[in-house]
XYZ file of C-alpha atoms in Angstrom:
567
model
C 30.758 168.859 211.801
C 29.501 165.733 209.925
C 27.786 164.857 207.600
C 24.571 163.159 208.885
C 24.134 159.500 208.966
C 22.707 158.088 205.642
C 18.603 157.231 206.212
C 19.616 153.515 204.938
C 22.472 153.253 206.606
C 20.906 150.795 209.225
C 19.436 148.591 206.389
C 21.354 145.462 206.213
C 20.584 144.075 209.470
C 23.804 143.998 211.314
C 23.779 140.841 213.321
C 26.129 138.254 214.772
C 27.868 136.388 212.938
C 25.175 133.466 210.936
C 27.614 130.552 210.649
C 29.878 131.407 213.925
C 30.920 127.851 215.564
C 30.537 129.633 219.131
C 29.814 133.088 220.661
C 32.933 134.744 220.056
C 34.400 133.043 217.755
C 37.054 134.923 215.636
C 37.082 134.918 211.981
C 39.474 132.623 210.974
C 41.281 132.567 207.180
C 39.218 131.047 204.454
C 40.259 127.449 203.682
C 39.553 125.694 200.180
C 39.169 122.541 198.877
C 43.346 121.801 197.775
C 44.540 123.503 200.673
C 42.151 120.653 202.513
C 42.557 117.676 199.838
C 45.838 115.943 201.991
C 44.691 117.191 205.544
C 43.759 114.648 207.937
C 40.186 113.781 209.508
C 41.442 116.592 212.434
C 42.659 119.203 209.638
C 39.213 118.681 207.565
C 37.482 119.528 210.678
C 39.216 122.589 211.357
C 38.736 123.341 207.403
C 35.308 123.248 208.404
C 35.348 125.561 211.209
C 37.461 128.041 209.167
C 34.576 127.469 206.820
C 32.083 127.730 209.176
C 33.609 131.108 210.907
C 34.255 132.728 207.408
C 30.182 132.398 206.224
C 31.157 129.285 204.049
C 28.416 127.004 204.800
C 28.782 125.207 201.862
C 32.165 124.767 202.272
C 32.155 123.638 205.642
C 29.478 120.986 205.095
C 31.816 119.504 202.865
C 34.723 119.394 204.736
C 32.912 118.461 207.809
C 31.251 115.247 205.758
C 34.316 114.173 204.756
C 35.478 114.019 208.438
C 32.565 112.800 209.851
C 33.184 109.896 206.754
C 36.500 108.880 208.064
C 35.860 109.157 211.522
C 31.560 108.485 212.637
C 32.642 110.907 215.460
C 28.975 112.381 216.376
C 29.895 115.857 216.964
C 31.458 115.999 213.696
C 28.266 114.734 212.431
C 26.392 117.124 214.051
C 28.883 119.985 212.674
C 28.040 118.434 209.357
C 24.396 118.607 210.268
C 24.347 122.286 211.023
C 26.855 123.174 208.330
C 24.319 121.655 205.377
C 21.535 123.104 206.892
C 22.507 126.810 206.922
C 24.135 126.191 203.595
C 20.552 125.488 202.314
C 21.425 121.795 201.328
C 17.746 120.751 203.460
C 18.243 117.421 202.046
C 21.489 116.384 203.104
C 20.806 117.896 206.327
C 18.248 115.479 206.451
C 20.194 112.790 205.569
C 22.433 113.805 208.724
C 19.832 114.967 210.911
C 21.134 113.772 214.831
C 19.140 110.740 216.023
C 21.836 108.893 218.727
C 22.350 109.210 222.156
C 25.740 110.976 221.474
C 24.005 114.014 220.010
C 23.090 116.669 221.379
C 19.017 117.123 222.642
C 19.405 120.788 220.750
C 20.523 118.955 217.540
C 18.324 116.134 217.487
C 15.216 118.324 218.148
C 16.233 121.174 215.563
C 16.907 117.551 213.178
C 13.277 116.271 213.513
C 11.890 119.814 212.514
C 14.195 119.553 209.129
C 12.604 116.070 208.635
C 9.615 116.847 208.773
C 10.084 119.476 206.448
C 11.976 117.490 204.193
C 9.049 115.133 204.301
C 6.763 118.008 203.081
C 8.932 119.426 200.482
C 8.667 115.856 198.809
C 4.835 115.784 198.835
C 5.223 112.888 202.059
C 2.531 114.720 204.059
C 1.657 111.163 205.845
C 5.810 111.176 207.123
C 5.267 114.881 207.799
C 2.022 114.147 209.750
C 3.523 111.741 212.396
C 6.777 113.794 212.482
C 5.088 116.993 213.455
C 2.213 115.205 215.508
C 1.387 115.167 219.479
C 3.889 117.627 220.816
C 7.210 115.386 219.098
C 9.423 118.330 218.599
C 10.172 120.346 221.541
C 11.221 124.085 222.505
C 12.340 126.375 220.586
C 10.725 124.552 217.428
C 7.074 123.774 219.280
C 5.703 126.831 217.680
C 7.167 126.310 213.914
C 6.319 122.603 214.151
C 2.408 123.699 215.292
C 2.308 125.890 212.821
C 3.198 123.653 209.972
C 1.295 120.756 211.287
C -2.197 121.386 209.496
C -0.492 121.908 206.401
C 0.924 118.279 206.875
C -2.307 117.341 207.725
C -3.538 119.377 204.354
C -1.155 117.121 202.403
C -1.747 113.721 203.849
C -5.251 114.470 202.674
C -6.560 114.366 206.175
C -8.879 117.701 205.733
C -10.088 117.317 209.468
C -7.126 117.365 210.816
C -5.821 120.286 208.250
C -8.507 122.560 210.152
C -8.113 122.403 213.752
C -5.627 125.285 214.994
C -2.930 124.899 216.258
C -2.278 125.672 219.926
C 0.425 126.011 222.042
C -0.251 127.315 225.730
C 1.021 131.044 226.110
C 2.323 131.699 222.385
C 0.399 134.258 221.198
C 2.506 133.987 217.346
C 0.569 130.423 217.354
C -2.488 131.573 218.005
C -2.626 134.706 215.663
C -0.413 132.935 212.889
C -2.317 129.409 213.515
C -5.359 131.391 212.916
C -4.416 133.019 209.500
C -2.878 129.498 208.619
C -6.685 127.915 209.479
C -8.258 130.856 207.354
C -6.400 129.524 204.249
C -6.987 125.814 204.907
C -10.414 126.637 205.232
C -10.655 128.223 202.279
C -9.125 124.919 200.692
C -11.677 123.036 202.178
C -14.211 125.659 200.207
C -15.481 126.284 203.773
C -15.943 130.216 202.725
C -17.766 130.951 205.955
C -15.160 129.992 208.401
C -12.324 131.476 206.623
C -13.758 134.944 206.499
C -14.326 134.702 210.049
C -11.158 133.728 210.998
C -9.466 136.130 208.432
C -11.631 138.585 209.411
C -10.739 138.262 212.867
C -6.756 138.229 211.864
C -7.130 141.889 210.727
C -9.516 143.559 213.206
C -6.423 143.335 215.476
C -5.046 146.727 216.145
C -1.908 146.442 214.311
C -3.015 143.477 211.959
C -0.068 142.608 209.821
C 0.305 142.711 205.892
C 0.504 138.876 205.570
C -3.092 139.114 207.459
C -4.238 141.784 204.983
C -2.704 139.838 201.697
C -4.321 137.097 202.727
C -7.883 138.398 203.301
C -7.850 140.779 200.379
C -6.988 137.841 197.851
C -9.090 135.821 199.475
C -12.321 138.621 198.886
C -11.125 139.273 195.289
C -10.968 134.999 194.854
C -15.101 135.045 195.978
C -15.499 138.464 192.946
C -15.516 140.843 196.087
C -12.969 143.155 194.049
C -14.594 146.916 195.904
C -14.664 145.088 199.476
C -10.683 143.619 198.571
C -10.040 147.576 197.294
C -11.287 148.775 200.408
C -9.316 146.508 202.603
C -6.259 147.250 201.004
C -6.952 151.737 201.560
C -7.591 151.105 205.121
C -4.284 149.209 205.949
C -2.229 151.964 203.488
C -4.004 154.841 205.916
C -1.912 153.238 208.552
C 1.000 151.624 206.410
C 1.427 153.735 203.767
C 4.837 152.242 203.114
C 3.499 148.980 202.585
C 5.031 147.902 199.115
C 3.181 144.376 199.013
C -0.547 145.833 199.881
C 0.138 148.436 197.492
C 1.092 146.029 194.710
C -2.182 144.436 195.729
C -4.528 147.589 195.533
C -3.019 148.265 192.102
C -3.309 145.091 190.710
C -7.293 144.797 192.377
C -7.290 148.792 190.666
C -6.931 147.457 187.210
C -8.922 144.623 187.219
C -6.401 141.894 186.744
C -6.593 138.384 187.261
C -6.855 137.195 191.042
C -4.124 135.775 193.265
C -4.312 132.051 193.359
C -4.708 130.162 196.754
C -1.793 129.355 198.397
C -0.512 125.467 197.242
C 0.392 123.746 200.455
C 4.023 123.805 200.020
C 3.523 127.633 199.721
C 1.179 127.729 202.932
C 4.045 125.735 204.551
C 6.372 128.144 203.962
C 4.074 130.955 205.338
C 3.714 129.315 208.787
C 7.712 129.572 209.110
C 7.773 133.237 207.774
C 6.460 134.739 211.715
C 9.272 131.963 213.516
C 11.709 133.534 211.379
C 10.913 136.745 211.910
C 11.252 136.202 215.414
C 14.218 134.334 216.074
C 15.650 137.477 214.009
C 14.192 139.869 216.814
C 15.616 137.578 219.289
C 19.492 137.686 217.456
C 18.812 133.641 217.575
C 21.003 134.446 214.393
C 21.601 130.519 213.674
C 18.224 129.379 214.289
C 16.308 132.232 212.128
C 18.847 131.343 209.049
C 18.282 127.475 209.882
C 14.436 128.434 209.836
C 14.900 130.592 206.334
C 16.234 127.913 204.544
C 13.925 125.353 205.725
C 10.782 128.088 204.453
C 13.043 128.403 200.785
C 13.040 124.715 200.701
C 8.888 124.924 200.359
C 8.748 127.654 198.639
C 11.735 128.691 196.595
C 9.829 131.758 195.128
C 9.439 133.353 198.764
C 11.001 136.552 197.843
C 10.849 138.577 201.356
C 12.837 135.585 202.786
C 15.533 135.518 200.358
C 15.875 139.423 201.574
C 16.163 137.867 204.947
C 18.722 135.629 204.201
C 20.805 138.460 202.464
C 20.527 140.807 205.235
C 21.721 137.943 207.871
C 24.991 136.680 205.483
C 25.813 140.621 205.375
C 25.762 140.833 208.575
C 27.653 138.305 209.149
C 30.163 139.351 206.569
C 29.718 137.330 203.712
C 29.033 139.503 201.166
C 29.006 136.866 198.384
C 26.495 134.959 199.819
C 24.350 138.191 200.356
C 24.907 139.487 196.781
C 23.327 135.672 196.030
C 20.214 135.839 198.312
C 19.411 139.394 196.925
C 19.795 138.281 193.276
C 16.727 136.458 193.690
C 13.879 138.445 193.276
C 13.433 139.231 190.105
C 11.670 142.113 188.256
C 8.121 142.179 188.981
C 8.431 141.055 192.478
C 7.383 143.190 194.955
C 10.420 142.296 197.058
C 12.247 143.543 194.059
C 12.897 146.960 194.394
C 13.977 146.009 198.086
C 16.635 143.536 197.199
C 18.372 145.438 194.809
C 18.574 148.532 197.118
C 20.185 145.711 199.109
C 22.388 144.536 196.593
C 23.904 147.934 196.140
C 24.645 148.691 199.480
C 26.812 145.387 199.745
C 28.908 147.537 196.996
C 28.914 150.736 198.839
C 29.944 149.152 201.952
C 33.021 147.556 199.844
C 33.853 151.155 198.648
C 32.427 149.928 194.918
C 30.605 153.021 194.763
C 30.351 153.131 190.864
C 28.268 149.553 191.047
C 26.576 150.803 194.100
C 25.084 153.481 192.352
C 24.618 151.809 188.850
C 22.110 149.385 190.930
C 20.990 151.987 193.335
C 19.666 153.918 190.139
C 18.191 150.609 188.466
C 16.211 150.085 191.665
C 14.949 154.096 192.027
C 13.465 153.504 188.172
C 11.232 151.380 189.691
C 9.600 154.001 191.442
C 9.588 152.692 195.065
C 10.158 155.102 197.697
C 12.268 153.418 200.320
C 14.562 152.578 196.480
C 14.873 156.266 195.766
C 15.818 157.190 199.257
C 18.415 154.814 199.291
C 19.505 156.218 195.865
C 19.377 160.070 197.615
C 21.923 158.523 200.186
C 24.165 157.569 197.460
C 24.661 160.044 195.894
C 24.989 162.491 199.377
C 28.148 160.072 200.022
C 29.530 160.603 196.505
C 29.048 164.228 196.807
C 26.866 164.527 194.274
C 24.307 166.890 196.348
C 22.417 169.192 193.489
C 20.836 165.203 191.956
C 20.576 163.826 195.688
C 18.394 167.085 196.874
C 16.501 166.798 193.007
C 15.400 163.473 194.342
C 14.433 164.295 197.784
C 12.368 166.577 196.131
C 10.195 164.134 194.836
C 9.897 162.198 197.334
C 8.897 165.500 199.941
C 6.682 166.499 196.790
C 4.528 163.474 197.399
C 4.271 163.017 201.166
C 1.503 164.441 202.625
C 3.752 165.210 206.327
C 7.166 164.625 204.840
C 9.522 162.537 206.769
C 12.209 164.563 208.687
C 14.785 162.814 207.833
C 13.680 163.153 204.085
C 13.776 167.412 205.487
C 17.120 166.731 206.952
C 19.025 165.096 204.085
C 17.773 167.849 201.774
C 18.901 170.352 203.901
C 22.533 168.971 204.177
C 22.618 168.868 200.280
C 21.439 172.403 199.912
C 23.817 173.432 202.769
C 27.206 171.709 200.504
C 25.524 173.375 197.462
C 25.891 176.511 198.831
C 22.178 177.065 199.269
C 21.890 178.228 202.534
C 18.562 179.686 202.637
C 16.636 176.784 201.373
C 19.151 174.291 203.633
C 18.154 176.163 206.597
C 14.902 176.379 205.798
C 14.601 172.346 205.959
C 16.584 172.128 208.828
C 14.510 174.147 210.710
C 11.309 172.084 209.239
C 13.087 168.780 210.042
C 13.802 170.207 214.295
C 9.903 171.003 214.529
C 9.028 167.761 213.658
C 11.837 166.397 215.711
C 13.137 169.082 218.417
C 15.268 166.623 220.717
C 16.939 164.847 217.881
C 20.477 165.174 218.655
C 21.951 164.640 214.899
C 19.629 167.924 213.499
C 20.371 170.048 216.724
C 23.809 169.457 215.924
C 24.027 170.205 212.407
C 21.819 172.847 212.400
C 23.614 174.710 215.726
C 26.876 173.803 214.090
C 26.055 175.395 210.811
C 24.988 178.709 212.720
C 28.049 178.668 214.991
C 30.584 178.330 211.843
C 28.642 181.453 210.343
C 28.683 183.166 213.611
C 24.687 183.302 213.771
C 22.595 182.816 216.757
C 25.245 182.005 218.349
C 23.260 181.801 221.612
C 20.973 179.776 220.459
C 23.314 177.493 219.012
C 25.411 176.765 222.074
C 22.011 175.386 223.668
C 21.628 173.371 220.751
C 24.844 171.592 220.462
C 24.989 171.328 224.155
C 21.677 169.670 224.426
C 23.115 166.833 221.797
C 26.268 166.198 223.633
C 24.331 165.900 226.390
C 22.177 163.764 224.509
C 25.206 161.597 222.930
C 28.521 162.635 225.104
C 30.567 160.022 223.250
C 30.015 161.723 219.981
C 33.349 163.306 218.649
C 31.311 165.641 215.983
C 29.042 166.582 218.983
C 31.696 168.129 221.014
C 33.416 169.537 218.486
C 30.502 171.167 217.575
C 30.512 172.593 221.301
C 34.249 173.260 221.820
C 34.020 175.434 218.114
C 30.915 177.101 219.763
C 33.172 178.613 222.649
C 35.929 179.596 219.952
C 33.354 181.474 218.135
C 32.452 182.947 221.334
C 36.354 183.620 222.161
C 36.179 181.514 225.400
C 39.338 179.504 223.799
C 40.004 177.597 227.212
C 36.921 176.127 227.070
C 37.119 175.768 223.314
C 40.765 173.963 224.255
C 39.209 171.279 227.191
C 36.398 170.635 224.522
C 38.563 170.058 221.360
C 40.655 167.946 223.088
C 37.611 165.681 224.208
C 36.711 165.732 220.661
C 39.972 164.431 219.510
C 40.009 162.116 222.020
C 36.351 160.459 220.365
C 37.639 161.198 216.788
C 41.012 160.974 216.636
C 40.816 160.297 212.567
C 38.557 163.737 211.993
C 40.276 166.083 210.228
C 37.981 168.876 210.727
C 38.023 168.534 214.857
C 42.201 168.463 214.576
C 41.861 171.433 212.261
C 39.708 173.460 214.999
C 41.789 171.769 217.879
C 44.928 173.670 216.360
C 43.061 176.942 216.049
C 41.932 177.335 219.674
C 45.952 175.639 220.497
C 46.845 179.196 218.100
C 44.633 181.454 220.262
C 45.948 180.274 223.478
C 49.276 180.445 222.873
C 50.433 177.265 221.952
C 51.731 177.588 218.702
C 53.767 174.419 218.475
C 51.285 172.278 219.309
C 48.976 174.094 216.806
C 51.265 173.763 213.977
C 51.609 169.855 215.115
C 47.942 169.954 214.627
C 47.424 171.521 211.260
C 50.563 169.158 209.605
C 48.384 166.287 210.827
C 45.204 167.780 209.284
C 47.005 167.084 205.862
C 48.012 163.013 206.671
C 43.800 162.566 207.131
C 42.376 162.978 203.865
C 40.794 166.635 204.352
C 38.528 167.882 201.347
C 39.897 170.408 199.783
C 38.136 173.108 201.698
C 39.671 171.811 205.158
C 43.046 171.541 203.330
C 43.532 174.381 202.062
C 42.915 175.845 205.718
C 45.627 174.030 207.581
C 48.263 174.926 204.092
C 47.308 178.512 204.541
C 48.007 178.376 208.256
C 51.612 176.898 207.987
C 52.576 178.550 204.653
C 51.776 182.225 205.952
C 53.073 181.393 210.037
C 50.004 183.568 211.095
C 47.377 180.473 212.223
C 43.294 181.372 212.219
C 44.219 185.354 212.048
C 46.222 184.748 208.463
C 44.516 185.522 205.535
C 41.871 183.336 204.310
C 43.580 180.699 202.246
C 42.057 180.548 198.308
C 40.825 176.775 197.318
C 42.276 174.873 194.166
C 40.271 175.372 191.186
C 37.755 177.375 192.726
């Protein structure tokens, strides 16, 4: 049996890789600057593409610049392009943003849209304006460059123009985005009338989205409508209780403290790219939605949810510097704060820095966010330290009003390694009737009955109904094969154990039972092979001191229980 997956496990988004030159493109060894300094035009390009390949967009843009330099080649230019772009350098990328026939249509679209940005991020809303008028940027950018137009518009002071919505035929982001986007220009315009209307109308959707319900709410408390803002804010938090930003709202509206500001136009800017991000992440357009991230942190700098962004694409990717960077951003106070240094502490854990990972895993639990302290639980599970893990599981089970399985499940696991079997099973069994065809609880649950020897029929149907669920699991059918051991059918417990080996050939625990069932079959040899390779996988001390006993005292499974170090 295993442990069960940690609840966070899945939150760094794990993605293709950002900066890869082409699909399947290997990682290639990290390249610097001397290495670089005497290499021809040809070896600073392939600097770059090392660069590029390893996460290094800075890097590469550099190496690729000083190739394109010496040689004007245009797909060098266009490497430098794209390398300066998803390094965050916006206006260099500018400066090399594809225009000739020799580029590519893909490039020299993508470059207009970084232009025009450009243009905006300077306060040129006139450049911006023509750039981003009539249709001039083509798929996949139409929708960003429709949504940022008004703002342009906003900017080159042409208010008319800054409040007709944008449209593009079929894209339903435009329209619902492009009508949020009008809501706050209209607002600008002091046009109070139309903007509730259309904000109104952005969050009587049925799933109307927190940027919808930020917007509206600081909108109401902007015209002294503090109750109707308060009320706003409850209704969304029936639905999204998790909701850290409308929270942050209600308590700020709570105490009476001073009103959002409207959104400058730089900041609105930013906000139309936010939804094209998002969805070019959805899509794994992992290139595009980091080329689209940048160009929103270009406007707005202070964007906190998209520096998260950014540090869960450059961990996925693998470059764990650059995501320790993005998700040192926000800063205390921020509501994306608690988030990002979650985050930031999983980047440790993943590089086996557990003592940092849980130094910043506490720091962001202080906080008091929920998703923070869960993240903290699963910390501490992996460094064994179960009795403060299922202390703050409590808490958070304490204050849901239908606690989250998985919040059931974890605590169970750390009562169960505590040695608190009562109050483990107890959750287990809590977690399964929330969840009853969840393969990871019928597993640990059946498994935990089978090793005690307890309903042993009703665990068999258990574990058998999550292999069948996930047949490539190796701690699924080892749950199975040890159910047939406990239930002496050791041939079957043989065929199983094998399979399980097969899936998890690394798993101490599964080569520990394989050699048992080898033992009660008659295969002693092989058995014994078994338990000596138990002690070359890192067992725990329980699982070691099992396959010791069995070779020290020659008698396998029927020997006398072994006795644990130090306990």
């Amino acid at each position: 049996m295993r442990l069960p997956l940690l609840l966070t496990a899945a939150a760094p988004l794990v993605l293709l890789a950002a900066c890869a030159s082409a699909p399947g493109a290997g990682r290639a060894p990290p390249v610097n600057d001397a290495a670089a300094a005497g290499a021809s035009s040809y070896g600073m390009f392939l600097a770059g593409e090392a660069a590029l390949n390893s996460g290094k967009s800075g890097d590469a843009a550099r190496f690729f610049d000083r190739a394109r330099t010496e040689t004007g080649d245009a797909m060098i230019s266009e490497r430098a392009f794209t390398a300066a772009l998803l390094a965050g350098d916006i206006n260099r990328a500018a400066a090399l943003a594809p225009t000739g026939d020799d580029a590519s249509e893909a490039s020299k679209r993508l470059g207009k849209l970084v232009v025009a940005v450009e243009a905006l991020a300077e306060g040129k809303g006139k450049d911006a304006k023509v750039l981003l008028a009539n249709d001039s940027i083509a798929f996949p950018h139409k929708s960003a460059a429709a949504l940022l137009a008004p703002w342009a518009a906003a900017q080159a002071g042409d208010v008319e123009g800054s409040l007709v919505r944008p449209q593009v035929r079929g894209d339903r982001l435009v329209d619902y985005f492009g009508q949020l986007g009008q809501a706050a220009l209209y607002e600008r315009a002091k046009r109070y009338d139309e903007a509730e209307t259309d904000y109104k109308a952005a969050v009587s959707v049925s799933t109307p989205t927190e940027m919808a319900v930020i917007g509206y709410g600081g909108f109401l408390e902007r015209r002294g409508r503090r109750l109707d803002a308060l009320a706003l804010y409850e209704e969304h938090l029936a639905r999204e209780s998790g909701s850290i930003a409308v929270k942050a709202a209600k308590a700020r509206a709570s105490a009476g403290k001073t009103t959002p500001p409207m959104l400058t136009i730089r900041e609105g800017a930013a906000q139309a790219l936010l939804a094209p991000s998002a969805t070019m992440i959805a899509a794994k357009q992992t290139q595009l939605s980091l080329a689209y991230l940048r160009l929103l942190l270009r406007l707005d700098p202070q964007r906190d949810e998209a520096w998260v962004m950014v540090g869960d694409l450059m961990q996925g990717a693998g470059d764990a510097e650059s995501a320790r960077a993005a998700y040192g951003h926000p800063k205390p106070g921020s509501t994306e704060y608690a988030t990002a240094q979650a985050k930031l502490a999983w980047t440790y854990q993943t590089a086996d820095d557990k003592e940092t990972a849980l130094k910043l895993a506490r720091a962001a639990a202080a906080s008091g966010d929920s998703d923070a302290r869960v993240t903290l639980a699963d910390f501490l599970r992996a460094d064994e330290q179960y009795a403060e893990a299922a202390q703050v599981l409590s808490g958070l089970i304490a204050e849901a009003k239908t606690p989250d399985w998985r919040l059931l499940y974890s605590r169970g696991v750390a009562y169960e390694r505590l040695g608190r079997w009562p109050e483990g099973q107890a959750d287990l069994q809590a977690a399964l009737k929330a969840r009853p065809d969840e393969p990871e609880l019928l597993n640990y649950l059946g498994y935990s009955w089978i090793d005690r020897g307890e309903h042993l029929k009703e665990a068999m149907g258990m574990v058998q109904k999550a292999v069948a669920a996930d047949p490539r699991s190796g701690a699924m059918v080892d749950s199975l094969g040890w159910a047939y051991y406990r239930m002496g059918d050791y041939k079957q417990a043989v065929e199983k154990l094998e399979q399980a080996v097969e899936l998890e050939a690394g798993d101490p625990e599964i080569n520990n039972h394989l050699g048992d069932a080898y033992w009660k079959v008659g295969r002693r040899d092989e058995a014994q092979f078994q338990w000596r390779r138990v002690l070359t996988l890192k067992p725990d001390d329980k699982i070691k001191a099992s396959a010791e006993g069995k070779l020290s005292a020659g008698l396998g499974p029927d020997g006398p229980a072994p006795k644990i170090a130090g306990k």
